[in-house]
């Protein structure tokens, strides 16, 4: 494992996109602050300086790249295992890879890939809310953080070391059977939610995460398996 840390950067994901050619497989890049942090669906990921754990992991190993479907959900699972060590409970994965505590998001993950003729690398960007108490923005439900859950400040450096080791360990054992454990952390299972699918807003019933890490859903009397890029979830009808 190699680690790089910045006080300030545009985005740890962007840094790896620009520099992956010169870096080794399993390089972790973290930063105290990101001036242009990226979230999923082209959203901005805002984070107060020095309050949260922001990092990206570079994977250039061909075998790991081929496992991209499990990589993001396995990273969420590693976040859960690490947060459980801090006595945070009621954790779950909101497919494809958000980590929730009860009904509030505590961690987001952005998986990116760069390709020329083949996939050159995977970049797994992770933002965990650690010591930030207030979250500005238009949320139906405000996110949470470790400090809000535990009422005490967390040493981010220690959390980082623990999580990096857990991720490295699990990726080194990527062929283990994770599905039987991961499916126990399925936040959306059996919930009815609004989603945009095939450019239409629909109310769908989630049947659960499949063993290939796609999601089984039901709507209009059809049962369908979907991949992460094929759906976005909404809070309301539109
Ligand atoms: C989401 O929208 O839920 C995904 C958020 C991912 C944020 C992390 S913070 C570190 C890394 N660098 C980025 O620019 N984004 C990811």
PDB file of N, CA, C and O in Angstrom, residues 133-167:
ATOM      1  N   UNK A 133     -20.386  18.771  11.973  1.00  0.00           N
ATOM      2  CA  UNK A 133     -21.679  18.642  12.664  1.00  0.00           C
ATOM      3  C   UNK A 133     -22.854  19.140  11.835  1.00  0.00           C
ATOM      4  O   UNK A 133     -23.958  18.628  11.930  1.00  0.00           O
ATOM      5  N   UNK A 134     -22.609  20.211  11.059  1.00  0.00           N
ATOM      6  CA  UNK A 134     -23.708  20.824  10.292  1.00  0.00           C
ATOM      7  C   UNK A 134     -23.504  20.574   8.805  1.00  0.00           C
ATOM      8  O   UNK A 134     -22.369  20.661   8.327  1.00  0.00           O
ATOM      9  N   UNK A 135     -24.565  20.319   8.088  1.00  0.00           N
ATOM     10  CA  UNK A 135     -24.480  20.086   6.643  1.00  0.00           C
ATOM     11  C   UNK A 135     -25.414  21.044   5.923  1.00  0.00           C
ATOM     12  O   UNK A 135     -26.622  20.994   6.112  1.00  0.00           O
ATOM     13  N   UNK A 136     -24.798  21.967   5.155  1.00  0.00           N
ATOM     14  CA  UNK A 136     -25.593  22.937   4.410  1.00  0.00           C
ATOM     15  C   UNK A 136     -26.097  22.285   3.135  1.00  0.00           C
ATOM     16  O   UNK A 136     -25.388  21.479   2.538  1.00  0.00           O
ATOM     17  N   UNK A 137     -27.234  22.704   2.685  1.00  0.00           N
ATOM     18  CA  UNK A 137     -27.702  22.166   1.405  1.00  0.00           C
ATOM     19  C   UNK A 137     -29.139  21.730   1.497  1.00  0.00           C
ATOM     20  O   UNK A 137     -29.745  21.748   2.573  1.00  0.00           O
ATOM     21  N   UNK A 138     -29.640  21.327   0.349  1.00  0.00           N
ATOM     22  CA  UNK A 138     -31.048  21.024   0.215  1.00  0.00           C
ATOM     23  C   UNK A 138     -31.260  19.514   0.343  1.00  0.00           C
ATOM     24  O   UNK A 138     -31.286  18.809  -0.651  1.00  0.00           O
ATOM     25  N   UNK A 139     -31.361  19.052   1.551  1.00  0.00           N
ATOM     26  CA  UNK A 139     -31.530  17.606   1.744  1.00  0.00           C
ATOM     27  C   UNK A 139     -32.928  17.345   2.270  1.00  0.00           C
ATOM     28  O   UNK A 139     -33.423  18.113   3.101  1.00  0.00           O
ATOM     29  N   UNK A 140     -33.554  16.255   1.823  1.00  0.00           N
ATOM     30  CA  UNK A 140     -34.816  15.864   2.435  1.00  0.00           C
ATOM     31  C   UNK A 140     -34.518  15.431   3.872  1.00  0.00           C
ATOM     32  O   UNK A 140     -35.215  15.760   4.813  1.00  0.00           O
ATOM     33  N   UNK A 141     -33.425  14.695   4.006  1.00  0.00           N
ATOM     34  CA  UNK A 141     -32.947  14.294   5.331  1.00  0.00           C
ATOM     35  C   UNK A 141     -31.477  14.664   5.417  1.00  0.00           C
ATOM     36  O   UNK A 141     -30.699  14.262   4.561  1.00  0.00           O
ATOM     37  N   UNK A 142     -31.080  15.438   6.421  1.00  0.00           N
ATOM     38  CA  UNK A 142     -29.681  15.856   6.534  1.00  0.00           C
ATOM     39  C   UNK A 142     -28.796  14.633   6.715  1.00  0.00           C
ATOM     40  O   UNK A 142     -29.188  13.683   7.406  1.00  0.00           O
ATOM     41  N   UNK A 143     -27.580  14.683   6.153  1.00  0.00           N
ATOM     42  CA  UNK A 143     -26.652  13.570   6.409  1.00  0.00           C
ATOM     43  C   UNK A 143     -26.243  13.537   7.885  1.00  0.00           C
ATOM     44  O   UNK A 143     -26.495  14.493   8.614  1.00  0.00           O
ATOM     45  N   UNK A 144     -25.610  12.478   8.272  1.00  0.00           N
ATOM     46  CA  UNK A 144     -25.077  12.418   9.633  1.00  0.00           C
ATOM     47  C   UNK A 144     -23.556  12.274   9.565  1.00  0.00           C
ATOM     48  O   UNK A 144     -22.960  12.261   8.484  1.00  0.00           O
ATOM     49  N   UNK A 145     -22.922  12.218  10.728  1.00  0.00           N
ATOM     50  CA  UNK A 145     -21.463  12.086  10.798  1.00  0.00           C
ATOM     51  C   UNK A 145     -21.130  11.259  12.036  1.00  0.00           C
ATOM     52  O   UNK A 145     -21.996  11.032  12.898  1.00  0.00           O
ATOM     53  N   UNK A 146     -19.880  10.859  12.142  1.00  0.00           N
ATOM     54  CA  UNK A 146     -19.482  10.062  13.306  1.00  0.00           C
ATOM     55  C   UNK A 146     -19.682  10.862  14.594  1.00  0.00           C
ATOM     56  O   UNK A 146     -20.176  10.350  15.586  1.00  0.00           O
ATOM     57  N   UNK A 147     -19.311  12.149  14.556  1.00  0.00           N
ATOM     58  CA  UNK A 147     -19.443  12.956  15.788  1.00  0.00           C
ATOM     59  C   UNK A 147     -20.915  13.102  16.177  1.00  0.00           C
ATOM     60  O   UNK A 147     -21.257  13.064  17.356  1.00  0.00           O
ATOM     61  N   UNK A 148     -21.781  13.230  15.185  1.00  0.00           N
ATOM     62  CA  UNK A 148     -23.206  13.362  15.513  1.00  0.00           C
ATOM     63  C   UNK A 148     -23.774  12.061  16.083  1.00  0.00           C
ATOM     64  O   UNK A 148     -24.675  12.076  16.902  1.00  0.00           O
ATOM     65  N   UNK A 149     -23.234  10.948  15.648  1.00  0.00           N
ATOM     66  CA  UNK A 149     -23.721   9.649  16.150  1.00  0.00           C
ATOM     67  C   UNK A 149     -23.138   9.316  17.518  1.00  0.00           C
ATOM     68  O   UNK A 149     -23.783   8.685  18.338  1.00  0.00           O
ATOM     69  N   UNK A 150     -21.876   9.721  17.755  1.00  0.00           N
ATOM     70  CA  UNK A 150     -21.163   9.258  18.954  1.00  0.00           C
ATOM     71  C   UNK A 150     -20.984  10.340  20.014  1.00  0.00           C
ATOM     72  O   UNK A 150     -20.542  10.044  21.131  1.00  0.00           O
ATOM     73  N   UNK A 151     -21.291  11.601  19.633  1.00  0.00           N
ATOM     74  CA  UNK A 151     -21.080  12.722  20.553  1.00  0.00           C
ATOM     75  C   UNK A 151     -19.648  12.853  21.021  1.00  0.00           C
ATOM     76  O   UNK A 151     -19.391  13.257  22.153  1.00  0.00           O
ATOM     77  N   UNK A 152     -18.697  12.444  20.193  1.00  0.00           N
ATOM     78  CA  UNK A 152     -17.296  12.693  20.532  1.00  0.00           C
ATOM     79  C   UNK A 152     -16.476  12.821  19.259  1.00  0.00           C
ATOM     80  O   UNK A 152     -16.827  12.236  18.220  1.00  0.00           O
ATOM     81  N   UNK A 153     -15.400  13.617  19.380  1.00  0.00           N
ATOM     82  CA  UNK A 153     -14.542  13.851  18.222  1.00  0.00           C
ATOM     83  C   UNK A 153     -13.724  12.601  17.912  1.00  0.00           C
ATOM     84  O   UNK A 153     -13.305  11.877  18.819  1.00  0.00           O
ATOM     85  N   UNK A 154     -13.506  12.357  16.629  1.00  0.00           N
ATOM     86  CA  UNK A 154     -12.779  11.160  16.190  1.00  0.00           C
ATOM     87  C   UNK A 154     -11.422  11.575  15.626  1.00  0.00           C
ATOM     88  O   UNK A 154     -11.309  12.580  14.928  1.00  0.00           O
ATOM     89  N   UNK A 155     -10.390  10.778  15.925  1.00  0.00           N
ATOM     90  CA  UNK A 155      -9.059  11.004  15.359  1.00  0.00           C
ATOM     91  C   UNK A 155      -9.066  10.489  13.902  1.00  0.00           C
ATOM     92  O   UNK A 155      -9.101   9.278  13.662  1.00  0.00           O
ATOM     93  N   UNK A 156      -9.037  11.438  12.965  1.00  0.00           N
ATOM     94  CA  UNK A 156      -9.213  11.069  11.556  1.00  0.00           C
ATOM     95  C   UNK A 156      -8.042  10.228  11.045  1.00  0.00           C
ATOM     96  O   UNK A 156      -8.212   9.303  10.251  1.00  0.00           O
ATOM     97  N   UNK A 157      -6.849  10.529  11.533  1.00  0.00           N
ATOM     98  CA  UNK A 157      -5.653   9.796  11.095  1.00  0.00           C
ATOM     99  C   UNK A 157      -5.762   8.312  11.472  1.00  0.00           C
ATOM    100  O   UNK A 157      -5.463   7.420  10.680  1.00  0.00           O
ATOM    101  N   UNK A 158      -6.229   8.074  12.692  1.00  0.00           N
ATOM    102  CA  UNK A 158      -6.371   6.690  13.164  1.00  0.00           C
ATOM    103  C   UNK A 158      -7.455   5.948  12.360  1.00  0.00           C
ATOM    104  O   UNK A 158      -7.270   4.800  11.952  1.00  0.00           O
ATOM    105  N   UNK A 159      -8.560   6.642  12.135  1.00  0.00           N
ATOM    106  CA  UNK A 159      -9.651   6.062  11.338  1.00  0.00           C
ATOM    107  C   UNK A 159      -9.149   5.698   9.939  1.00  0.00           C
ATOM    108  O   UNK A 159      -9.440   4.621   9.413  1.00  0.00           O
ATOM    109  N   UNK A 160      -8.354   6.613   9.389  1.00  0.00           N
ATOM    110  CA  UNK A 160      -7.827   6.414   8.036  1.00  0.00           C
ATOM    111  C   UNK A 160      -6.957   5.162   7.974  1.00  0.00           C
ATOM    112  O   UNK A 160      -7.133   4.317   7.087  1.00  0.00           O
ATOM    113  N   UNK A 161      -6.050   5.019   8.935  1.00  0.00           N
ATOM    114  CA  UNK A 161      -5.149   3.856   8.925  1.00  0.00           C
ATOM    115  C   UNK A 161      -5.958   2.557   9.038  1.00  0.00           C
ATOM    116  O   UNK A 161      -5.743   1.601   8.305  1.00  0.00           O
ATOM    117  N   UNK A 162      -6.934   2.556   9.960  1.00  0.00           N
ATOM    118  CA  UNK A 162      -7.757   1.343  10.142  1.00  0.00           C
ATOM    119  C   UNK A 162      -8.509   0.994   8.868  1.00  0.00           C
ATOM    120  O   UNK A 162      -8.566  -0.160   8.457  1.00  0.00           O
ATOM    121  N   UNK A 163      -9.105   2.011   8.250  1.00  0.00           N
ATOM    122  CA  UNK A 163      -9.920   1.741   7.060  1.00  0.00           C
ATOM    123  C   UNK A 163      -9.048   1.301   5.884  1.00  0.00           C
ATOM    124  O   UNK A 163      -9.400   0.360   5.165  1.00  0.00           O
ATOM    125  N   UNK A 164      -7.913   1.961   5.687  1.00  0.00           N
ATOM    126  CA  UNK A 164      -7.031   1.579   4.567  1.00  0.00           C
ATOM    127  C   UNK A 164      -6.604   0.116   4.713  1.00  0.00           C
ATOM    128  O   UNK A 164      -6.571  -0.635   3.748  1.00  0.00           O
ATOM    129  N   UNK A 165      -6.272  -0.283   5.948  1.00  0.00           N
ATOM    130  CA  UNK A 165      -5.857  -1.688   6.171  1.00  0.00           C
ATOM    131  C   UNK A 165      -7.004  -2.635   5.874  1.00  0.00           C
ATOM    132  O   UNK A 165      -6.818  -3.697   5.279  1.00  0.00           O
ATOM    133  N   UNK A 166      -8.202  -2.272   6.315  1.00  0.00           N
ATOM    134  CA  UNK A 166      -9.368  -3.141   6.073  1.00  0.00           C
ATOM    135  C   UNK A 166      -9.627  -3.276   4.575  1.00  0.00           C
ATOM    136  O   UNK A 166      -9.882  -4.371   4.071  1.00  0.00           O
ATOM    137  N   UNK A 167      -9.529  -2.159   3.858  1.00  0.00           N
ATOM    138  CA  UNK A 167      -9.772  -2.218   2.408  1.00  0.00           C
ATOM    139  C   UNK A 167      -8.691  -3.069   1.735  1.00  0.00           C
ATOM    140  O   UNK A 167      -8.987  -3.948   0.914  1.00  0.00           O
TER     141      UNK A 167
END
